[in-house]
Amino acid sequence: MAELWGPDWGLRYGVAPLQIGRRPPRSRSAAPDRPGLRSGCVLSSGASIRKVVLGQVCEICVAEIKDRLVVLSGAGISAESGIKTFRDSDGLWEGHNVNDVATPEAWRRNPGLVLDFYNERRRVILAAEPNEAHKALGDLEETYDVSIVTQNIDDLHERAGSSNVLHLHGEILFARSSIDPDLIYPLSDWAMRMGDLCELGGQLRPHIVWFGEDVPMMDRAIEIVRQADILVVIGTSLAVYPAASLIDFARPHVPIYVVDPGTPALTPRDNVHFIKMNAVKGVLELKHRLEDFRQFGN
């Protein structure tokens, strides 16, 4: 008889349950009050200011205010690390249709097959390495306040150094309760099995948003896109909704860079710039264009 959450299960997975939203994107909090600084003192980006206040000299070093760069990433960036996609003609795992392994109905019909499918995907993802595109996006944090909203379920962005990643469609390295979706557990093993239960007695399922399910992080993703000073789209055909609609929430005239060798489903606009390359080459070109934008504003 399968055991509930307890010492044996805990030894296997090595963790206690987490609550949903365990890694919220960084908030942009207001600067703390600075005693002795009179209102009306204007602080410039990257400036060091000396000002006489009540007979004293105060020196304030102000950190550079970074532009908010938001990246929408899709399967194309992970494909260059050897992770196949559902959308490619050869991307089906052992001939399975997505409706047989990635829907709530599939889980109810044959949970063992679904677990086997995601176990194989998890094994492949754990063996994969971040590519140069992942690493380049991580490096952009030196210059920009970067937020990544990804449709990918792997952790390659995080392993490449990106610190602010929102997973729209879930994370394959986590499991969650089939009874209470707020009970989420990191996995230390690549294999999930029938009989792995949460503390409520429910079978654990992959922490994945399946086709036909709501996307709980969508509202947060919309807010992130609305705050963008620059929007970058990498490796997505913009064909899967609701994620494909995110680009429509960017503010007017925000520059949008689309990195994809194909032609994403996007209406041409004056502020949209296409880089028709794969992710690795395209992100290198993107860095050059971002530098031009910083210097010349176009």
GROMACS .gro file of N, CA and C in nm, residues 16-159:
model
  432
   16ALA      N    1   0.978   1.951   0.207
   16ALA     CA    2   0.841   1.969   0.253
   16ALA      C    3   0.765   2.041   0.143
   17PRO      N    4   0.632   2.040   0.148
   17PRO     CA    5   0.555   2.105   0.042
   17PRO      C    6   0.575   2.255   0.038
   18LEU      N    7   0.571   2.307  -0.083
   18LEU     CA    8   0.578   2.452  -0.103
   18LEU      C    9   0.440   2.502  -0.138
   19GLN      N   10   0.419   2.631  -0.118
   19GLN     CA   11   0.293   2.693  -0.159
   19GLN      C   12   0.312   2.756  -0.295
   20ILE      N   13   0.205   2.761  -0.370
   20ILE     CA   14   0.212   2.819  -0.504
   20ILE      C   15   0.258   2.963  -0.493
   21GLY      N   16   0.338   3.006  -0.594
   21GLY     CA   17   0.392   3.142  -0.590
   21GLY      C   18   0.517   3.149  -0.506
   22ARG      N   19   0.587   3.035  -0.497
   22ARG     CA   20   0.703   3.028  -0.409
   22ARG      C   21   0.818   3.117  -0.453
   23ARG      N   22   0.819   3.149  -0.585
   23ARG     CA   23   0.926   3.236  -0.635
   23ARG      C   24   0.866   3.352  -0.710
   24PRO      N   25   0.802   3.445  -0.638
   24PRO     CA   26   0.738   3.557  -0.708
   24PRO      C   27   0.842   3.645  -0.775
   25PRO      N   28   0.808   3.697  -0.893
   25PRO     CA   29   0.901   3.790  -0.956
   25PRO      C   30   0.931   3.908  -0.865
   26ARG      N   31   1.052   3.961  -0.880
   26ARG     CA   32   1.093   4.072  -0.794
   26ARG      C   33   1.001   4.191  -0.811
   27SER      N   34   0.963   4.249  -0.701
   27SER     CA   35   0.879   4.369  -0.708
   27SER      C   36   0.968   4.491  -0.716
   28ARG      N   37   0.916   4.591  -0.778
   28ARG     CA   38   0.991   4.717  -0.788
   28ARG      C   39   0.943   4.810  -0.677
   29SER      N   40   1.007   4.799  -0.561
   29SER     CA   41   0.964   4.876  -0.445
   29SER      C   42   1.016   5.019  -0.454
   30ALA      N   43   0.948   5.105  -0.387
   30ALA     CA   44   0.991   5.245  -0.385
   30ALA      C   45   1.120   5.259  -0.307
   31ALA      N   46   1.198   5.360  -0.341
   31ALA     CA   47   1.322   5.383  -0.270
   31ALA      C   48   1.293   5.422  -0.126
   32PRO      N   49   1.377   5.376  -0.031
   32PRO     CA   50   1.353   5.411   0.109
   32PRO      C   51   1.373   5.559   0.134
   33ASP      N   52   1.306   5.608   0.237
   33ASP     CA   53   1.325   5.748   0.275
   33ASP      C   54   1.468   5.771   0.318
   34ARG      N   55   1.522   5.886   0.284
   34ARG     CA   56   1.660   5.919   0.321
   34ARG      C   57   1.655   6.036   0.419
   35PRO      N   58   1.683   6.012   0.547
   35PRO     CA   59   1.675   6.119   0.646
   35PRO      C   60   1.765   6.236   0.607
   36GLY      N   61   1.714   6.356   0.626
   36GLY     CA   62   1.795   6.475   0.603
   36GLY      C   63   1.791   6.526   0.461
   37LEU      N   64   1.730   6.450   0.368
   37LEU     CA   65   1.725   6.494   0.230
   37LEU      C   66   1.598   6.572   0.206
   38ARG      N   67   1.610   6.697   0.167
   38ARG     CA   68   1.494   6.781   0.145
   38ARG      C   69   1.419   6.737   0.020
   39SER      N   70   1.288   6.752   0.025
   39SER     CA   71   1.208   6.724  -0.094
   39SER      C   72   1.246   6.822  -0.203
   40GLY      N   73   1.240   6.775  -0.325
   40GLY     CA   74   1.275   6.860  -0.438
   40GLY      C   75   1.416   6.839  -0.486
   41CYS      N   76   1.493   6.759  -0.413
   41CYS     CA   77   1.628   6.726  -0.459
   41CYS      C   78   1.615   6.623  -0.571
   42VAL      N   79   1.660   6.654  -0.690
   42VAL     CA   80   1.645   6.565  -0.805
   42VAL      C   81   1.767   6.476  -0.815
   43LEU      N   82   1.742   6.345  -0.821
   43LEU     CA   83   1.851   6.248  -0.830
   43LEU      C   84   1.860   6.197  -0.972
   44SER      N   85   1.978   6.202  -1.032
   44SER     CA   86   1.995   6.154  -1.168
   44SER      C   87   2.049   6.012  -1.168
   45SER      N   88   2.020   5.937  -1.276
   45SER     CA   89   2.067   5.799  -1.287
   45SER      C   90   2.218   5.796  -1.280
   46GLY      N   91   2.271   5.708  -1.192
   46GLY     CA   92   2.414   5.688  -1.184
   46GLY      C   93   2.490   5.805  -1.126
   47ALA      N   94   2.424   5.902  -1.066
   47ALA     CA   95   2.491   6.024  -1.020
   47ALA      C   96   2.539   6.011  -0.876
   48SER      N   97   2.642   6.086  -0.841
   48SER     CA   98   2.685   6.102  -0.703
   48SER      C   99   2.662   6.248  -0.667
   49ILE      N  100   2.579   6.273  -0.566
   49ILE     CA  101   2.530   6.408  -0.538
   49ILE      C  102   2.580   6.454  -0.402
   50ARG      N  103   2.629   6.575  -0.397
   50ARG     CA  104   2.668   6.636  -0.269
   50ARG      C  105   2.574   6.754  -0.248
   51LYS      N  106   2.512   6.761  -0.131
   51LYS     CA  107   2.415   6.866  -0.105
   51LYS      C  108   2.424   6.906   0.042
   52VAL      N  109   2.421   7.035   0.068
   52VAL     CA  110   2.423   7.085   0.205
   52VAL      C  111   2.282   7.080   0.260
   53VAL      N  112   2.262   7.004   0.368
   53VAL     CA  113   2.132   6.993   0.432
   53VAL      C  114   2.152   7.021   0.580
   54LEU      N  115   2.090   7.128   0.630
   54LEU     CA  116   2.100   7.166   0.770
   54LEU      C  117   2.246   7.176   0.814
   55GLY      N  118   2.327   7.236   0.726
   55GLY     CA  119   2.465   7.260   0.762
   55GLY      C  120   2.555   7.140   0.747
   56GLN      N  121   2.504   7.029   0.699
   56GLN     CA  122   2.586   6.910   0.684
   56GLN      C  123   2.595   6.875   0.536
   57VAL      N  124   2.702   6.811   0.501
   57VAL     CA  125   2.720   6.765   0.364
   57VAL      C  126   2.685   6.617   0.360
   58CYS      N  127   2.591   6.582   0.272
   58CYS     CA  128   2.556   6.441   0.258
   58CYS      C  129   2.587   6.397   0.117
   59GLU      N  130   2.645   6.284   0.107
   59GLU     CA  131   2.678   6.228  -0.024
   59GLU      C  132   2.590   6.107  -0.047
   60ILE      N  133   2.518   6.107  -0.157
   60ILE     CA  134   2.427   5.998  -0.187
   60ILE      C  135   2.467   5.937  -0.321
   61CYS      N  136   2.497   5.813  -0.319
   61CYS     CA  137   2.528   5.743  -0.442
   61CYS      C  138   2.401   5.672  -0.488
   62VAL      N  139   2.357   5.708  -0.603
   62VAL     CA  140   2.231   5.655  -0.654
   62VAL      C  141   2.260   5.549  -0.759
   63ALA      N  142   2.204   5.431  -0.740
   63ALA     CA  143   2.224   5.324  -0.835
   63ALA      C  144   2.156   5.358  -0.967
   64GLU      N  145   2.214   5.312  -1.074
   64GLU     CA  146   2.157   5.339  -1.205
   64GLU      C  147   2.019   5.275  -1.216
   65ILE      N  148   1.926   5.351  -1.270
   65ILE     CA  149   1.792   5.300  -1.293
   65ILE      C  150   1.793   5.226  -1.427
   66LYS      N  151   1.763   5.098  -1.424
   66LYS     CA  152   1.771   5.015  -1.543
   66LYS      C  153   1.637   5.009  -1.616
   67ASP      N  154   1.643   5.007  -1.748
   67ASP     CA  155   1.522   4.983  -1.826
   67ASP      C  156   1.471   4.842  -1.798
   68ARG      N  157   1.338   4.829  -1.802
   68ARG     CA  158   1.276   4.700  -1.778
   68ARG      C  159   1.263   4.625  -1.910
   69LEU      N  160   1.338   4.519  -1.924
   69LEU     CA  161   1.338   4.437  -2.044
   69LEU      C  162   1.264   4.307  -2.014
   70VAL      N  163   1.158   4.281  -2.087
   70VAL     CA  164   1.078   4.161  -2.067
   70VAL      C  165   1.097   4.068  -2.186
   71VAL      N  166   1.126   3.943  -2.157
   71VAL     CA  167   1.147   3.842  -2.260
   71VAL      C  168   1.033   3.741  -2.255
   72LEU      N  169   0.970   3.718  -2.369
   72LEU     CA  170   0.873   3.610  -2.384
   72LEU      C  171   0.943   3.498  -2.460
   73SER      N  172   0.968   3.386  -2.394
   73SER     CA  173   1.042   3.279  -2.460
   73SER      C  174   0.955   3.157  -2.480
   74GLY      N  175   0.986   3.084  -2.589
   74GLY     CA  176   0.912   2.964  -2.621
   74GLY      C  177   1.004   2.848  -2.654
   75ALA      N  178   0.947   2.744  -2.712
   75ALA     CA  179   1.018   2.618  -2.730
   75ALA      C  180   1.141   2.630  -2.818
   76GLY      N  181   1.144   2.731  -2.906
   76GLY     CA  182   1.256   2.744  -2.998
   76GLY      C  183   1.390   2.763  -2.929
   77ILE      N  184   1.391   2.830  -2.815
   77ILE     CA  185   1.518   2.852  -2.746
   77ILE      C  186   1.568   2.724  -2.680
   78SER      N  187   1.477   2.642  -2.629
   78SER     CA  188   1.517   2.516  -2.567
   78SER      C  189   1.548   2.409  -2.670
   79ALA      N  190   1.490   2.420  -2.789
   79ALA     CA  191   1.517   2.322  -2.895
   79ALA      C  192   1.665   2.319  -2.929
   80GLU      N  193   1.734   2.433  -2.915
   80GLU     CA  194   1.876   2.438  -2.946
   80GLU      C  195   1.962   2.378  -2.835
   81SER      N  196   1.897   2.335  -2.728
   81SER     CA  197   1.965   2.256  -2.625
   81SER      C  198   1.926   2.109  -2.636
   82GLY      N  199   1.860   2.072  -2.745
   82GLY     CA  200   1.825   1.933  -2.769
   82GLY      C  201   1.692   1.888  -2.713
   83ILE      N  202   1.608   1.984  -2.672
   83ILE     CA  203   1.477   1.949  -2.616
   83ILE      C  204   1.373   1.962  -2.727
   84LYS      N  205   1.311   1.851  -2.763
   84LYS     CA  206   1.213   1.851  -2.871
   84LYS      C  207   1.086   1.924  -2.829
   85THR      N  208   1.012   1.966  -2.929
   85THR     CA  209   0.889   2.041  -2.903
   85THR      C  210   0.769   1.964  -2.957
   86PHE      N  211   0.652   1.996  -2.901
   86PHE     CA  212   0.529   1.936  -2.951
   86PHE      C  213   0.499   1.981  -3.093
   87ARG      N  214   0.538   2.102  -3.127
   87ARG     CA  215   0.494   2.161  -3.252
   87ARG      C  216   0.573   2.110  -3.372
   88ASP      N  217   0.693   2.057  -3.352
   88ASP     CA  218   0.771   2.007  -3.463
   88ASP      C  219   0.717   1.873  -3.511
   89SER      N  220   0.736   1.845  -3.640
   89SER     CA  221   0.683   1.721  -3.696
   89SER      C  222   0.746   1.599  -3.632
   90ASP      N  223   0.872   1.611  -3.585
   90ASP     CA  224   0.938   1.497  -3.522
   90ASP      C  225   0.940   1.511  -3.370
   91GLY      N  226   0.858   1.598  -3.316
   91GLY     CA  227   0.864   1.627  -3.174
   91GLY      C  228   0.777   1.541  -3.086
   92LEU      N  229   0.702   1.447  -3.144
   92LEU     CA  230   0.618   1.360  -3.062
   92LEU      C  231   0.705   1.254  -2.995
   93TRP      N  232   0.672   1.228  -2.871
   93TRP     CA  233   0.749   1.130  -2.795
   93TRP      C  234   0.693   0.991  -2.820
   94GLU      N  235   0.773   0.904  -2.888
   94GLU     CA  236   0.732   0.767  -2.918
   94GLU      C  237   0.594   0.762  -2.984
   95GLY      N  238   0.567   0.860  -3.068
   95GLY     CA  239   0.445   0.858  -3.146
   95GLY      C  240   0.319   0.900  -3.073
   96HIS      N  241   0.330   0.953  -2.952
   96HIS     CA  242   0.211   0.992  -2.876
   96HIS      C  243   0.159   1.127  -2.921
   97ASN      N  244   0.030   1.136  -2.940
   97ASN     CA  245  -0.036   1.263  -2.963
   97ASN      C  246  -0.047   1.339  -2.831
   98VAL      N  247  -0.038   1.473  -2.838
   98VAL     CA  248  -0.045   1.550  -2.714
   98VAL      C  249  -0.175   1.527  -2.639
   99ASN      N  250  -0.281   1.495  -2.710
   99ASN     CA  251  -0.409   1.471  -2.644
   99ASN      C  252  -0.408   1.343  -2.560
  100ASP      N  253  -0.309   1.257  -2.585
  100ASP     CA  254  -0.299   1.133  -2.509
  100ASP      C  255  -0.213   1.146  -2.385
  101VAL      N  256  -0.137   1.255  -2.375
  101VAL     CA  257  -0.042   1.265  -2.264
  101VAL      C  258  -0.039   1.402  -2.197
  102ALA      N  259  -0.108   1.502  -2.250
  102ALA     CA  260  -0.094   1.638  -2.198
  102ALA      C  261  -0.228   1.708  -2.184
  103THR      N  262  -0.328   1.634  -2.139
  103THR     CA  263  -0.460   1.692  -2.112
  103THR      C  264  -0.515   1.634  -1.983
  104PRO      N  265  -0.608   1.702  -1.917
  104PRO     CA  266  -0.671   1.644  -1.798
  104PRO      C  267  -0.742   1.512  -1.829
  105GLU      N  268  -0.798   1.501  -1.948
  105GLU     CA  269  -0.867   1.378  -1.986
  105GLU      C  270  -0.768   1.262  -1.996
  106ALA      N  271  -0.648   1.290  -2.049
  106ALA     CA  272  -0.545   1.187  -2.057
  106ALA      C  273  -0.504   1.139  -1.918
  107TRP      N  274  -0.495   1.232  -1.824
  107TRP     CA  275  -0.459   1.197  -1.687
  107TRP      C  276  -0.565   1.108  -1.624
  108ARG      N  277  -0.689   1.140  -1.646
  108ARG     CA  278  -0.796   1.057  -1.591
  108ARG      C  279  -0.802   0.920  -1.659
  109ARG      N  280  -0.771   0.918  -1.787
  109ARG     CA  281  -0.782   0.796  -1.865
  109ARG      C  282  -0.665   0.700  -1.839
  110ASN      N  283  -0.544   0.754  -1.835
  110ASN     CA  284  -0.426   0.668  -1.822
  110ASN      C  285  -0.314   0.746  -1.752
  111PRO      N  286  -0.323   0.764  -1.620
  111PRO     CA  287  -0.221   0.843  -1.550
  111PRO      C  288  -0.082   0.782  -1.558
  112GLY      N  289  -0.074   0.651  -1.566
  112GLY     CA  290   0.057   0.588  -1.576
  112GLY      C  291   0.130   0.627  -1.703
  113LEU      N  292   0.058   0.633  -1.814
  113LEU     CA  293   0.117   0.675  -1.941
  113LEU      C  294   0.162   0.820  -1.933
  114VAL      N  295   0.082   0.905  -1.871
  114VAL     CA  296   0.118   1.046  -1.858
  114VAL      C  297   0.245   1.061  -1.775
  115LEU      N  298   0.254   0.988  -1.663
  115LEU     CA  299   0.375   0.994  -1.581
  115LEU      C  300   0.496   0.945  -1.659
  116ASP      N  301   0.481   0.837  -1.736
  116ASP     CA  302   0.593   0.787  -1.816
  116ASP      C  303   0.638   0.892  -1.917
  117PHE      N  304   0.542   0.958  -1.980
  117PHE     CA  305   0.575   1.061  -2.078
  117PHE      C  306   0.658   1.173  -2.015
  118TYR      N  307   0.613   1.223  -1.901
  118TYR     CA  308   0.684   1.333  -1.837
  118TYR      C  309   0.812   1.287  -1.770
  119ASN      N  310   0.820   1.163  -1.729
  119ASN     CA  311   0.946   1.110  -1.678
  119ASN      C  312   1.053   1.113  -1.786
  120GLU      N  313   1.015   1.075  -1.908
  120GLU     CA  314   1.111   1.078  -2.018
  120GLU      C  315   1.150   1.222  -2.053
  121ARG      N  316   1.056   1.312  -2.055
  121ARG     CA  317   1.088   1.452  -2.082
  121ARG      C  318   1.177   1.508  -1.971
  122ARG      N  319   1.150   1.471  -1.847
  122ARG     CA  320   1.230   1.519  -1.735
  122ARG      C  321   1.373   1.467  -1.745
  123ARG      N  322   1.387   1.342  -1.783
  123ARG     CA  323   1.521   1.284  -1.798
  123ARG      C  324   1.600   1.361  -1.905
  124VAL      N  325   1.536   1.391  -2.017
  124VAL     CA  326   1.602   1.464  -2.125
  124VAL      C  327   1.640   1.605  -2.079
  125ILE      N  328   1.550   1.671  -2.009
  125ILE     CA  329   1.575   1.808  -1.964
  125ILE      C  330   1.689   1.814  -1.863
  126LEU      N  331   1.694   1.718  -1.772
  126LEU     CA  332   1.802   1.717  -1.673
  126LEU      C  333   1.937   1.694  -1.738
  127ALA      N  334   1.939   1.624  -1.851
  127ALA     CA  335   2.065   1.599  -1.922
  127ALA      C  336   2.104   1.714  -2.013
  128ALA      N  337   2.011   1.802  -2.043
  128ALA     CA  338   2.038   1.915  -2.133
  128ALA      C  339   2.115   2.025  -2.061
  129GLU      N  340   2.179   2.109  -2.138
  129GLU     CA  341   2.254   2.223  -2.084
  129GLU      C  342   2.202   2.352  -2.146
  130PRO      N  343   2.206   2.462  -2.071
  130PRO     CA  344   2.168   2.591  -2.129
  130PRO      C  345   2.257   2.623  -2.249
  131ASN      N  346   2.200   2.681  -2.352
  131ASN     CA  347   2.280   2.719  -2.468
  131ASN      C  348   2.321   2.866  -2.458
  132GLU      N  349   2.390   2.913  -2.561
  132GLU     CA  350   2.443   3.050  -2.556
  132GLU      C  351   2.332   3.155  -2.553
  133ALA      N  352   2.216   3.122  -2.606
  133ALA     CA  353   2.105   3.218  -2.599
  133ALA      C  354   2.057   3.233  -2.455
  134HIS      N  355   2.042   3.121  -2.384
  134HIS     CA  356   2.004   3.127  -2.243
  134HIS      C  357   2.106   3.211  -2.164
  135LYS      N  358   2.233   3.184  -2.189
  135LYS     CA  359   2.339   3.253  -2.114
  135LYS      C  360   2.341   3.402  -2.146
  136ALA      N  361   2.319   3.436  -2.272
  136ALA     CA  362   2.320   3.578  -2.311
  136ALA      C  363   2.206   3.653  -2.243
  137LEU      N  364   2.091   3.590  -2.231
  137LEU     CA  365   1.979   3.655  -2.161
  137LEU      C  366   2.012   3.674  -2.014
  138GLY      N  367   2.081   3.577  -1.955
  138GLY     CA  368   2.125   3.595  -1.816
  138GLY      C  369   2.222   3.711  -1.802
  139ASP      N  370   2.311   3.727  -1.900
  139ASP     CA  371   2.409   3.836  -1.895
  139ASP      C  372   2.343   3.973  -1.907
  140LEU      N  373   2.228   3.980  -1.972
  140LEU     CA  374   2.160   4.109  -1.990
  140LEU      C  375   2.118   4.171  -1.857
  141GLU      N  376   2.115   4.092  -1.750
  141GLU     CA  377   2.078   4.148  -1.619
  141GLU      C  378   2.180   4.249  -1.569
  142GLU      N  379   2.300   4.248  -1.628
  142GLU     CA  380   2.399   4.348  -1.590
  142GLU      C  381   2.359   4.487  -1.639
  143THR      N  382   2.279   4.491  -1.745
  143THR     CA  383   2.243   4.619  -1.807
  143THR      C  384   2.097   4.655  -1.788
  144TYR      N  385   2.011   4.553  -1.779
  144TYR     CA  386   1.866   4.575  -1.774
  144TYR      C  387   1.805   4.507  -1.651
  145ASP      N  388   1.688   4.555  -1.617
  145ASP     CA  389   1.604   4.485  -1.519
  145ASP      C  390   1.523   4.383  -1.598
  146VAL      N  391   1.570   4.260  -1.602
  146VAL     CA  392   1.517   4.158  -1.692
  146VAL      C  393   1.413   4.071  -1.622
  147SER      N  394   1.300   4.053  -1.688
  147SER     CA  395   1.200   3.954  -1.647
  147SER      C  396   1.177   3.861  -1.764
  148ILE      N  397   1.177   3.732  -1.738
  148ILE     CA  398   1.152   3.633  -1.843
  148ILE      C  399   1.019   3.565  -1.815
  149VAL      N  400   0.931   3.571  -1.911
  149VAL     CA  401   0.804   3.498  -1.906
  149VAL      C  402   0.817   3.387  -2.010
  150THR      N  403   0.825   3.263  -1.964
  150THR     CA  404   0.852   3.153  -2.055
  150THR      C  405   0.736   3.055  -2.063
  151GLN      N  406   0.715   3.004  -2.183
  151GLN     CA  407   0.620   2.895  -2.202
  151GLN      C  408   0.686   2.760  -2.178
  152ASN      N  409   0.816   2.760  -2.158
  152ASN     CA  410   0.890   2.636  -2.142
  152ASN      C  411   0.879   2.583  -2.000
  153ILE      N  412   0.882   2.451  -1.986
  153ILE     CA  413   0.869   2.389  -1.854
  153ILE      C  414   1.003   2.344  -1.798
  154ASP      N  415   1.112   2.371  -1.872
  154ASP     CA  416   1.245   2.335  -1.823
  154ASP      C  417   1.301   2.446  -1.736
  155ASP      N  418   1.420   2.421  -1.680
  155ASP     CA  419   1.484   2.519  -1.592
  155ASP      C  420   1.611   2.577  -1.654
  156LEU      N  421   1.621   2.577  -1.786
  156LEU     CA  422   1.744   2.620  -1.851
  156LEU      C  423   1.770   2.769  -1.833
  157HIS      N  424   1.666   2.850  -1.828
  157HIS     CA  425   1.687   2.993  -1.801
  157HIS      C  426   1.752   3.012  -1.665
  158GLU      N  427   1.700   2.944  -1.565
  158GLU     CA  428   1.755   2.959  -1.429
  158GLU      C  429   1.899   2.909  -1.423
  159ARG      N  430   1.925   2.797  -1.486
  159ARG     CA  431   2.061   2.742  -1.482
  159ARG      C  432   2.160   2.830  -1.558
   0.00000   0.00000   0.00000
